[in-house]
Short mmCIF file of C-alpha atoms (C1' of nucleotides) in Angstrom, two decimals:
data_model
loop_
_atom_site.label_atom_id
_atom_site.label_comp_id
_atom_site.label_asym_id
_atom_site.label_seq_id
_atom_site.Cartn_x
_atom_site.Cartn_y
_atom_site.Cartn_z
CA UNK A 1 -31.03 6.60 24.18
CA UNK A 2 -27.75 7.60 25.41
CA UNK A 3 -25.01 7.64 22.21
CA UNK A 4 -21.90 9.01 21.35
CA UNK A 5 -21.37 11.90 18.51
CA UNK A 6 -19.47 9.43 16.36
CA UNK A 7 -22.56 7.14 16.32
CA UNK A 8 -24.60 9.44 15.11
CA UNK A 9 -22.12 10.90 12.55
CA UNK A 10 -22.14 7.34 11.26
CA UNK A 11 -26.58 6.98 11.12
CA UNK A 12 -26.20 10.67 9.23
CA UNK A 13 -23.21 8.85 7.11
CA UNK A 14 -25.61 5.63 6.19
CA UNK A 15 -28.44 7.71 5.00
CA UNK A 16 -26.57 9.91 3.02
CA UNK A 17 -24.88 6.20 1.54
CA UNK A 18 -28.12 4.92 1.48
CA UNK A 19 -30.06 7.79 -0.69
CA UNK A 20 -26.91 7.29 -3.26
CA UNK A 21 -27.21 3.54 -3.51
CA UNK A 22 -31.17 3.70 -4.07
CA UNK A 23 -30.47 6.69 -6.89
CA UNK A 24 -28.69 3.65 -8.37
CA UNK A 25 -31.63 1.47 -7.73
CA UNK A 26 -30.79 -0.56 -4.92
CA UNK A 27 -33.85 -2.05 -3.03
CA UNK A 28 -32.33 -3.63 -0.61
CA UNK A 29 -28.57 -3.25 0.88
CA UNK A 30 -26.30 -6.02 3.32
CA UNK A 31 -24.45 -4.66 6.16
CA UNK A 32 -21.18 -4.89 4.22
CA UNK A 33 -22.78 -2.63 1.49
CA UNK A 34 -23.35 0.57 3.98
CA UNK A 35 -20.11 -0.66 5.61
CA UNK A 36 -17.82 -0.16 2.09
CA UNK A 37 -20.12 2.94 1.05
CA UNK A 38 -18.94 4.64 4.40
CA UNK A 39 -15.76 3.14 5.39
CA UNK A 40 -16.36 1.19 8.54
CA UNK A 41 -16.70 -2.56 9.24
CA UNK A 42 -19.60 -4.69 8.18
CA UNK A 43 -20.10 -5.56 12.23
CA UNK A 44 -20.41 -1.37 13.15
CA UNK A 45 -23.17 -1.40 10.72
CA UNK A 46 -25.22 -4.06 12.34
CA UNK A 47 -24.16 -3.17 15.95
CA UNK A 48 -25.09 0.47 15.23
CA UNK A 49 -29.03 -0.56 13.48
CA UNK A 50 -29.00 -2.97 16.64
CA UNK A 51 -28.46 0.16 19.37
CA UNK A 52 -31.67 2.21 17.72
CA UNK A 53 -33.54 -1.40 17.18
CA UNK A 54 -33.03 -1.42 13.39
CA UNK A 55 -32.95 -5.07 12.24
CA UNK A 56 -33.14 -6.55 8.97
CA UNK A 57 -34.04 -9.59 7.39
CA UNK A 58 -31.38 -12.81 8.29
CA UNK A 59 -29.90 -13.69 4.75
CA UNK A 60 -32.57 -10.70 3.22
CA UNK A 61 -30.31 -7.59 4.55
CA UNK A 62 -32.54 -4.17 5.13
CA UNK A 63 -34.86 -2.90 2.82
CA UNK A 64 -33.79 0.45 1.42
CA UNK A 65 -36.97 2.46 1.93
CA UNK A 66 -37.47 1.45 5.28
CA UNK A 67 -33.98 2.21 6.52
CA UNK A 68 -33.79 5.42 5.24
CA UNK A 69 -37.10 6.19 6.92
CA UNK A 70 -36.01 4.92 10.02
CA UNK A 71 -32.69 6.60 10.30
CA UNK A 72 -34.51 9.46 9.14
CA UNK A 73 -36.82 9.59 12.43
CA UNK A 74 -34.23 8.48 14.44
CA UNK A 75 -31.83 11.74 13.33
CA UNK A 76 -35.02 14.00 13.76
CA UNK A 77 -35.67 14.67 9.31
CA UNK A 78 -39.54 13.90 9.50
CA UNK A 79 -39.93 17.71 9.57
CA UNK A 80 -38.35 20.53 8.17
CA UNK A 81 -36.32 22.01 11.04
CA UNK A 82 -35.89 25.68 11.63
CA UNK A 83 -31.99 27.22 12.56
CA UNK A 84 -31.63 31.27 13.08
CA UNK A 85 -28.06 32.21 12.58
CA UNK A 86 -26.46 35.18 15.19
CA UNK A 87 -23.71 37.24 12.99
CA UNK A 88 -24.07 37.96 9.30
CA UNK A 89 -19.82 38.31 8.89
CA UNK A 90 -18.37 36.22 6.55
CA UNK A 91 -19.26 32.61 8.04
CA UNK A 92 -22.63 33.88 8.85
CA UNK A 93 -23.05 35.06 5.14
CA UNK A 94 -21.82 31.42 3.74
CA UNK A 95 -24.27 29.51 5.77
CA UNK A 96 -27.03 31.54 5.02
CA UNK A 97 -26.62 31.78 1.33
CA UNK A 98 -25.27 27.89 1.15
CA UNK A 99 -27.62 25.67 -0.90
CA UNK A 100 -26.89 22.12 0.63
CA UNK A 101 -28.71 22.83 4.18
CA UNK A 102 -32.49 23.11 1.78
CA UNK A 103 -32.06 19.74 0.70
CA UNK A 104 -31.41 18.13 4.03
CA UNK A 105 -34.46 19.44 5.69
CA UNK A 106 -32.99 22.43 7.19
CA UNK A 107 -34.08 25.78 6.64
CA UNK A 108 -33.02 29.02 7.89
CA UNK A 109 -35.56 30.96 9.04
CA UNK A 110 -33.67 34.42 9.97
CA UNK A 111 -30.44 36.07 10.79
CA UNK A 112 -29.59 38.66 13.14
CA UNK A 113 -27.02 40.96 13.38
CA UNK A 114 -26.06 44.29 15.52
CA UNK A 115 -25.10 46.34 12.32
CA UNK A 116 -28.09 48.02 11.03
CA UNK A 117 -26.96 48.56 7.70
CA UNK A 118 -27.97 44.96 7.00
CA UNK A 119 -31.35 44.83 8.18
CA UNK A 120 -33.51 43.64 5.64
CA UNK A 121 -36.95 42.79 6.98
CA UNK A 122 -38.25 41.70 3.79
CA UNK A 123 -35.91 39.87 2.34
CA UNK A 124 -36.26 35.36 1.60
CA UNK A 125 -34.03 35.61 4.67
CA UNK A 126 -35.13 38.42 7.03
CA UNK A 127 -31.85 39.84 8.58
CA UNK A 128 -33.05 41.27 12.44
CA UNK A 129 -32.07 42.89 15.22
CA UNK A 130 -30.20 41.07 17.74
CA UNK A 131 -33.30 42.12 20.26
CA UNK A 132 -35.37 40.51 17.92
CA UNK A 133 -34.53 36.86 18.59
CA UNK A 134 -36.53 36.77 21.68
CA UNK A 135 -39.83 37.55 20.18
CA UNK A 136 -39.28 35.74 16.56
CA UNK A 137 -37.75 32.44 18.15
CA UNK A 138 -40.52 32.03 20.71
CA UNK A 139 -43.19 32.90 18.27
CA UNK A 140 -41.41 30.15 15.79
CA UNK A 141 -40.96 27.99 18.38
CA UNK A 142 -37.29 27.64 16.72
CA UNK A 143 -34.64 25.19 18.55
CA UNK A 144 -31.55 25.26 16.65
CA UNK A 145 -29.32 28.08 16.46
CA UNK A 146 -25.66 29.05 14.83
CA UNK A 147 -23.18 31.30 16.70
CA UNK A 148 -21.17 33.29 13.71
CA UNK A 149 -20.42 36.29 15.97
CA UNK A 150 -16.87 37.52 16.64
CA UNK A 151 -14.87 35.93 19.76
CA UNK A 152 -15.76 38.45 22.37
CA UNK A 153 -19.87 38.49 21.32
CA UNK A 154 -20.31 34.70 21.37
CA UNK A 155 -20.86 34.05 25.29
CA UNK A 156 -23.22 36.65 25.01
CA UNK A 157 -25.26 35.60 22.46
CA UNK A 158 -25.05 31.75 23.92
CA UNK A 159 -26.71 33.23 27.06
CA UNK A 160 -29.09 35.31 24.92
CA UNK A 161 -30.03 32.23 22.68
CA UNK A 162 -30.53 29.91 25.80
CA UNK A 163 -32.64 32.92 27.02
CA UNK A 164 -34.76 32.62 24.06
CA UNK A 165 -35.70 29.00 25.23
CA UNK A 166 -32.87 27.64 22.29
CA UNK A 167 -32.42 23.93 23.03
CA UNK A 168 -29.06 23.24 20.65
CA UNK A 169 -26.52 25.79 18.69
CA UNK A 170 -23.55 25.28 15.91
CA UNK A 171 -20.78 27.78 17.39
CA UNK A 172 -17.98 28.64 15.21
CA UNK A 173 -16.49 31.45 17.57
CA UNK A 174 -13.19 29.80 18.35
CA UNK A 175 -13.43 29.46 22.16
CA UNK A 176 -14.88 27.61 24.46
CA UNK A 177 -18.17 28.44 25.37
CA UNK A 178 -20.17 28.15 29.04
CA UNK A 179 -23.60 26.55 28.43
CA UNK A 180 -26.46 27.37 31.31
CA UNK A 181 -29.34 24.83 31.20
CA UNK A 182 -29.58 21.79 29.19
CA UNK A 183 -28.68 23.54 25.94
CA UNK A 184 -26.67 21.13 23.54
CA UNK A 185 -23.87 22.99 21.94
CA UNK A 186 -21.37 22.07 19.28
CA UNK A 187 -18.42 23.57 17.97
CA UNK A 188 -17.01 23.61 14.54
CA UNK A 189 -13.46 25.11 14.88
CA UNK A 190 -12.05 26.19 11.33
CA UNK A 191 -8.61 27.06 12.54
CA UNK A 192 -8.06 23.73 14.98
CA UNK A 193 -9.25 22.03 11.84
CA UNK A 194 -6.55 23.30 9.72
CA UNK A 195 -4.13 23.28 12.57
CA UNK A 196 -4.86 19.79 12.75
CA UNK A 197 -4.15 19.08 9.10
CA UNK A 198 -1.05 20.88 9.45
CA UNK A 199 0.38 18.66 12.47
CA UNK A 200 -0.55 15.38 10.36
CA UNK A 201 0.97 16.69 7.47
CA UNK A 202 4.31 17.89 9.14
CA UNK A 203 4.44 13.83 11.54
CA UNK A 204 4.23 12.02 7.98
CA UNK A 205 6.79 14.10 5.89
CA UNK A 206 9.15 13.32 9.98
CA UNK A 207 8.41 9.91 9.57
CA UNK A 208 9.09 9.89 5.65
CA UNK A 209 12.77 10.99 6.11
CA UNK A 210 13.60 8.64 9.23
CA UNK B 1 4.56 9.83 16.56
CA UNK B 2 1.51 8.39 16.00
CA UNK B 3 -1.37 9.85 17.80
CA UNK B 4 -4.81 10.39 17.19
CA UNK B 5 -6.54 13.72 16.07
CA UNK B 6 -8.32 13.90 19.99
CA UNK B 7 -4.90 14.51 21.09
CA UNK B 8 -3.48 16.86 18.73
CA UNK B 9 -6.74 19.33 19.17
CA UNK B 10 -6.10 19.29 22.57
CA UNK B 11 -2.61 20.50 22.30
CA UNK B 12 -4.05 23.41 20.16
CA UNK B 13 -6.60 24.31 22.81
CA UNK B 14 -3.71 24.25 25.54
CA UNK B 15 -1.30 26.37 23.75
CA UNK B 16 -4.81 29.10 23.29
CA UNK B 17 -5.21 28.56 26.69
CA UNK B 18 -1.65 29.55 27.43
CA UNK B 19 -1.99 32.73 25.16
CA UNK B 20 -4.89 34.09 27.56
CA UNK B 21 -3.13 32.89 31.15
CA UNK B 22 0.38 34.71 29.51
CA UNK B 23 -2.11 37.57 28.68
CA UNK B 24 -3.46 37.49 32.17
CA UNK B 25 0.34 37.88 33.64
CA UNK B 26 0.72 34.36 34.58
CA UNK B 27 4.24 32.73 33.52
CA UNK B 28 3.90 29.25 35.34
CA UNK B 29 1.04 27.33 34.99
CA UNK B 30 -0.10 23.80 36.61
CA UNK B 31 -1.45 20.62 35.07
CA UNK B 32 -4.76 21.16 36.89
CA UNK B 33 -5.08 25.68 35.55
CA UNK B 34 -4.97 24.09 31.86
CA UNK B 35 -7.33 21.27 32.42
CA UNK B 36 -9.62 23.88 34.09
CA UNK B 37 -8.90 25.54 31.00
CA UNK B 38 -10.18 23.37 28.13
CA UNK B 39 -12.34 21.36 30.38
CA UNK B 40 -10.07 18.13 30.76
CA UNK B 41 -8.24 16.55 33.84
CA UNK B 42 -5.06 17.33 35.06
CA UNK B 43 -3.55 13.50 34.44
CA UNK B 44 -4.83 13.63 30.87
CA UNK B 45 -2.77 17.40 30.49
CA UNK B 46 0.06 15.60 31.79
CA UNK B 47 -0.27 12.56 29.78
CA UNK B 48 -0.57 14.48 26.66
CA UNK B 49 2.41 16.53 27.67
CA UNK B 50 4.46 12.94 28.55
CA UNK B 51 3.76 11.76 24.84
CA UNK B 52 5.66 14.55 23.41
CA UNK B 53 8.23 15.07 25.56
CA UNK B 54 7.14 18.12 27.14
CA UNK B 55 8.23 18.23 30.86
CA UNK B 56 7.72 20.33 33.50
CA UNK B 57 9.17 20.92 37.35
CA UNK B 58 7.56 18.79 40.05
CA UNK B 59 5.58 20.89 42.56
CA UNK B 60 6.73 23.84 40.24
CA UNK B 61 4.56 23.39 36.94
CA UNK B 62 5.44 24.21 33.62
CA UNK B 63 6.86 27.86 32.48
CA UNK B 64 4.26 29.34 30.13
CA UNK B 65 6.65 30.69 28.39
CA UNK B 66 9.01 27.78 26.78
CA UNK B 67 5.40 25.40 26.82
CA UNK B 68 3.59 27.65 24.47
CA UNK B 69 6.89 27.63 22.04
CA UNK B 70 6.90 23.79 22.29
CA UNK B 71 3.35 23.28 21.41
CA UNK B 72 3.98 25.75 18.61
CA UNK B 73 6.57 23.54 17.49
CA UNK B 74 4.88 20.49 17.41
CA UNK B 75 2.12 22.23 15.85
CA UNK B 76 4.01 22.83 13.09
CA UNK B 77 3.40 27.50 13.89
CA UNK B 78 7.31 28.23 13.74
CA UNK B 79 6.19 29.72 10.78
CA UNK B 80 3.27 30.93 8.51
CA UNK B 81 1.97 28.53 6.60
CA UNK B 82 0.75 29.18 2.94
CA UNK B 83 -2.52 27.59 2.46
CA UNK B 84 -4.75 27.11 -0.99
CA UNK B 85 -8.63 27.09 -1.31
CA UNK B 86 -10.29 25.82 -4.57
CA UNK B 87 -13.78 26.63 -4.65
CA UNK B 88 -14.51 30.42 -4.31
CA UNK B 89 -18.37 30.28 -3.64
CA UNK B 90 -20.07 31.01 -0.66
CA UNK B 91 -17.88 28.92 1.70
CA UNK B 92 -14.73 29.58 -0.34
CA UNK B 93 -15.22 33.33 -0.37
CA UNK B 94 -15.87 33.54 3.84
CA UNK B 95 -12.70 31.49 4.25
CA UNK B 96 -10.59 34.12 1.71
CA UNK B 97 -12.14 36.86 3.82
CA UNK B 98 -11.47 35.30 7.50
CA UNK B 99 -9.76 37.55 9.64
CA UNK B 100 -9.18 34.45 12.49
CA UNK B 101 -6.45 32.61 10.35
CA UNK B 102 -4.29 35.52 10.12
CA UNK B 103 -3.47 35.65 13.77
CA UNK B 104 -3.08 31.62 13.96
CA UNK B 105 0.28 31.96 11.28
CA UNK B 106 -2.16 30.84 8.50
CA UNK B 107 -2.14 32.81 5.04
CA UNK B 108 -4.35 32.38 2.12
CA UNK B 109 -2.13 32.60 -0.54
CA UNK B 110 -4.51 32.11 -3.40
CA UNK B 111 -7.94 30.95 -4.31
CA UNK B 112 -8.65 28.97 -7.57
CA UNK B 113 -11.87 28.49 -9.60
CA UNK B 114 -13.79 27.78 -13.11
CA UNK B 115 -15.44 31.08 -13.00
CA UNK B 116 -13.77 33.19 -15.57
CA UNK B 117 -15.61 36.07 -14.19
CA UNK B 118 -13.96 35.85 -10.41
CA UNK B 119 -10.74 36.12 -11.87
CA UNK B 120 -8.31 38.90 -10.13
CA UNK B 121 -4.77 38.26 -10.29
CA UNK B 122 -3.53 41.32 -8.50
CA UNK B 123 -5.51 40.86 -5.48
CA UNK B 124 -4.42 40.82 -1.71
CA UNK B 125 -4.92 37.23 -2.23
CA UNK B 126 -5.11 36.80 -6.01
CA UNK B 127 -7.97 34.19 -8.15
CA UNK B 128 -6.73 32.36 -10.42
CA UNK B 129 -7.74 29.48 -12.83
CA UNK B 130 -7.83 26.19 -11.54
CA UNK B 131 -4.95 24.75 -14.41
CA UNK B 132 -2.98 27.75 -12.78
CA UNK B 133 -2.85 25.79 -9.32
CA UNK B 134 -0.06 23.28 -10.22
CA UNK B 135 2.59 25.85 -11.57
CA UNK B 136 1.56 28.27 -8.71
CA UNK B 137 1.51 25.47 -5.53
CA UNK B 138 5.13 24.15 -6.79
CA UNK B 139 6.82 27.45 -7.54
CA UNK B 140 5.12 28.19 -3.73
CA UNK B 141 6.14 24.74 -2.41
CA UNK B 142 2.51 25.05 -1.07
CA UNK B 143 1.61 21.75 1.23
CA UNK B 144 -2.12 22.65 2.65
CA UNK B 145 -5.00 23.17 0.50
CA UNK B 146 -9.03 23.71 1.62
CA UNK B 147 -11.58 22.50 -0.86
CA UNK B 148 -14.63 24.26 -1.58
CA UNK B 149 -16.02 23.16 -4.26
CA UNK B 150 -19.59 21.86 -5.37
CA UNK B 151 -19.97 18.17 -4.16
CA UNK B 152 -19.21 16.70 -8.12
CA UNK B 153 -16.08 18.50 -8.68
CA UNK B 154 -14.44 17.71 -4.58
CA UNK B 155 -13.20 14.17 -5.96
CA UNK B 156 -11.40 15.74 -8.74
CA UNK B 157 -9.64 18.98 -7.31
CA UNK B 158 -8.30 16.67 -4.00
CA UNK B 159 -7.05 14.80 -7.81
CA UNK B 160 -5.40 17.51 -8.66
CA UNK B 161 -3.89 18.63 -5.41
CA UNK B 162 -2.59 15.29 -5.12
CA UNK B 163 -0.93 15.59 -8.60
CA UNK B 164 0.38 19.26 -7.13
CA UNK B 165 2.03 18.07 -4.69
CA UNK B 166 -0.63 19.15 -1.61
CA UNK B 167 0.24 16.98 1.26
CA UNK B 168 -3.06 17.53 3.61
CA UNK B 169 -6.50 18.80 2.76
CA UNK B 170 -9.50 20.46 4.37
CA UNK B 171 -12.16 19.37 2.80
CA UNK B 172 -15.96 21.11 3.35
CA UNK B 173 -17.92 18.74 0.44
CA UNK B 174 -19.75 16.85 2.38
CA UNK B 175 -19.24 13.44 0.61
CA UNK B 176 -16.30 11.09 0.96
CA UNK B 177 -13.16 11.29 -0.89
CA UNK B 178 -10.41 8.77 -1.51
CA UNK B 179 -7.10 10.27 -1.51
CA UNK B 180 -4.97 8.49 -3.59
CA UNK B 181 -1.10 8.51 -1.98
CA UNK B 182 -0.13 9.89 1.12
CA UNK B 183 -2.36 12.96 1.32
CA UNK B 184 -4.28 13.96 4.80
CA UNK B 185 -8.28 14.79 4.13
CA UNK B 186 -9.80 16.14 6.75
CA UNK B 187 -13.32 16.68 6.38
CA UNK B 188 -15.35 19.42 7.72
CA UNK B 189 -19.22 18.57 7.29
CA UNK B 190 -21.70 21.35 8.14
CA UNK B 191 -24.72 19.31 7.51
CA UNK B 192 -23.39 16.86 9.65
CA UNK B 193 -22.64 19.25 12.48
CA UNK B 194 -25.92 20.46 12.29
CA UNK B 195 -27.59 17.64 12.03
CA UNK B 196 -25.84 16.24 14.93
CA UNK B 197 -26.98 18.85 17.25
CA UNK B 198 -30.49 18.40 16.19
CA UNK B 199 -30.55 14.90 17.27
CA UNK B 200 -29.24 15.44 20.88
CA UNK B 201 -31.20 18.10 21.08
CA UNK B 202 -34.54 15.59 20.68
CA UNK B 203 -33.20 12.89 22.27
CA UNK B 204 -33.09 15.10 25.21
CA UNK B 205 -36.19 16.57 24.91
CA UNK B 206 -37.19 12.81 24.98
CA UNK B 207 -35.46 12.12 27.87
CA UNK B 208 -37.27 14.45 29.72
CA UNK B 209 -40.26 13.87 29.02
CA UNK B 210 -39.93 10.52 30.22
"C1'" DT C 1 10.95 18.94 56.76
"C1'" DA C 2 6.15 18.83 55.06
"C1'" DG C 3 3.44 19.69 51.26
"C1'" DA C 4 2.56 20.00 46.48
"C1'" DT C 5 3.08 18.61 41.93
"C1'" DT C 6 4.98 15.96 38.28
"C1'" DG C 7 5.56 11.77 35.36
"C1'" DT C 8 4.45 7.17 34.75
"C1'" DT C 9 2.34 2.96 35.58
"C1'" DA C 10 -1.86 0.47 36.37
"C1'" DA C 11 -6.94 0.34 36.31
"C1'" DT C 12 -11.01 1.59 34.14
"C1'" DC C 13 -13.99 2.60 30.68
"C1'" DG C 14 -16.10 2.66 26.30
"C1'" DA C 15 -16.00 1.83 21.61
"C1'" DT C 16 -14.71 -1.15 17.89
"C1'" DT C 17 -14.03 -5.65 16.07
"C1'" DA C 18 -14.51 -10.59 15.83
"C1'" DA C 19 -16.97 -14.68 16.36
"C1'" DC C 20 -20.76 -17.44 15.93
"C1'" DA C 21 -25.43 -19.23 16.85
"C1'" DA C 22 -29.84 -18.40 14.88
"C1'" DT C 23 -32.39 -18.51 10.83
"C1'" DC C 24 -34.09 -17.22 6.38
"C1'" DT D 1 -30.77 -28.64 2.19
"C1'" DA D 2 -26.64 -25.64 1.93
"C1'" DG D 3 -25.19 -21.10 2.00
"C1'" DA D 4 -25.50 -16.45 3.37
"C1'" DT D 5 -26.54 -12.92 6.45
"C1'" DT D 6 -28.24 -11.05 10.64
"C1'" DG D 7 -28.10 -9.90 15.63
"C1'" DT D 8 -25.79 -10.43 19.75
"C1'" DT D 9 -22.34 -11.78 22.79
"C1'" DA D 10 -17.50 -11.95 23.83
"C1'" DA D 11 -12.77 -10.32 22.86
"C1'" DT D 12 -9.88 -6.73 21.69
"C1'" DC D 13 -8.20 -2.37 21.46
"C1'" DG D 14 -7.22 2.28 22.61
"C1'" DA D 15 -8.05 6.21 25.18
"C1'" DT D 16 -9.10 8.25 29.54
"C1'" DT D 17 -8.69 8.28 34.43
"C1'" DA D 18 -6.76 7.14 38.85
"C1'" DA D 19 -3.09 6.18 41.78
"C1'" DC D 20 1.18 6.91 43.61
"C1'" DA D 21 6.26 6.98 43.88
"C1'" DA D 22 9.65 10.42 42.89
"C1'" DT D 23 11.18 14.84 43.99
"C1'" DC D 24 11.39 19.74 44.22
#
DNA sequence: TAGATTGTTAATCGATTAACAATC
DNA sequence: TAGATTGTTAATCGATTAACAATC
């Protein structure tokens, strides 16, 4: 099944809409419902469900339950999955500590770090040696990885994590990385984001004045 | 000009792109040594550069120079920009501490919370109360906020920004917010991300298996 | 001059949207 | 049955890519 990122961004978007609207106790949702709870047009919805073979009931819509069960398989949430993050600096530190991955199924299983004044073997979240990952991913069997490392570390560690046998890694060093293999890698860029906001900010205030 | 986000990232990966070649002693550069750069091809370099304006010399590129100063200026990087974060928990706190927006002309000029207890006023970047943030963002004439907050208070700090004055948010809750007005939200979703990587990386382990 | 590169126009591609027949 | 909703096909839209005339 070959889809785009924004396609999937919307399945993630519709379960997320969909666990709200059962919370409020619907059993069943229309196209149009998902399509207001997320923003997009009542035809995505449907053309989206029809690409991964989701279909409903003519005049019935989907049954709440079942989507969320589906989409769930589909975006891989059967199982708890396993993420190690590379660099305990500040981002590192955030995503380890941050509450919201538990509840979506994702769990991380250890850091690792160069600094050995933050080793901590024992802790929830056992912080490691860098020349740790090897063993502890392959004995895991772990897939997902984060990149938190400064610039200059975070080819390195790419090449180190594919080494590992790493199929797919969140990078938030700001530069463009060179992935070896079939490793899937995505990158969250905090400053383009802001940069971004900045620009979009700065064309309406132009277009304001003229 | 109205262009889409796709666009206006890629302008902030050329002009990083430009800061290594200048760093590597180059001072022209051709449509195709910037596409090789971010990964793009040369006609969609030159297209960008088209739809602002930005021209070069046939058969003798662009000067690295003057291009990196008119990206900065469409960028809105002439000069620092003061940014707010609301929300000083885990994410909040690795933002405040972020060495990376310093160098991009970004400065955190305060952070606001509930917590009575994170309070610090004469800080490098001081804490303050969240009823502070109006008086502080208009005496400031602060336009870019980041919010950081738990997932049931996101809806109404963007409220308050909006009532500031903020004209473009980054927003890391991962639900949906409706700005009211003319405000930019730009969200940031780490679940999302995440999850996002997870399913490409089964699809393709699916794929190949097949 | 010959060769290389830009800038722009046209072609392609893919994703979104609209339309509507099928049918519950 | 009449009305509502799906699922799919066709139309539209926008962004990317290719082509090439202009020109340095």
């Amino acid at each position: 099944m070959i889809t785009n990122k924004s396609c999937i961004i919307r399945l993630s978007r519709y379960k997320n809409a969909l666990y709200r609207l059962r919370a409020l106790g619907f059993v069943k949702v229309f196209s149009d419902n998902l399509a207001d709870a997320i923003g997009v047009l009542p035809s995505q919805v449907r053309k989206d469900f029809s690409l991964f073979g989701i279909s409903g009931n003519k005049r019935g819509g989907y049954q709440v339950d079942s989507l969320i069960e589906k989409l769930n398989t589909i975006l891989g949430k059967e199982q708890t999955q396993e993420v190690i993050i590379a660099g305990l600096g500040n981002i590192g530190n955030a995503l380890m500590k941050y509450k919201g991955f538990e509840k979506e199924g994702l769990k991380i299983s250890a850091c690792f770090d160069i600094d050995s004044t933050k080793y901590s073997r024992d802790s929830d979240i056992p912080v490691l040696p860098l020349e740790e990952m090897k063993e502890f991913v392959r004995a895991k069997r772990i897939k997902i990885g984060v990149i938190a490392v400064p610039d200059i570390a975070a080819q390195s560690v790419l090449d180190m994590m594919t080494a590992c046998g790493i199929k797919g890694v969140l990078n938030f060093a700001p530069l463009r990385l060179r992935a070896s293999g079939d490793i899937v890698v995505n990158n969250v860029n905090l400053e383009l984001e802001l940069e971004n906001v900045i620009y979009f900010v700065n064309a309406q205030e132009k277009t304001k004045v003229s």
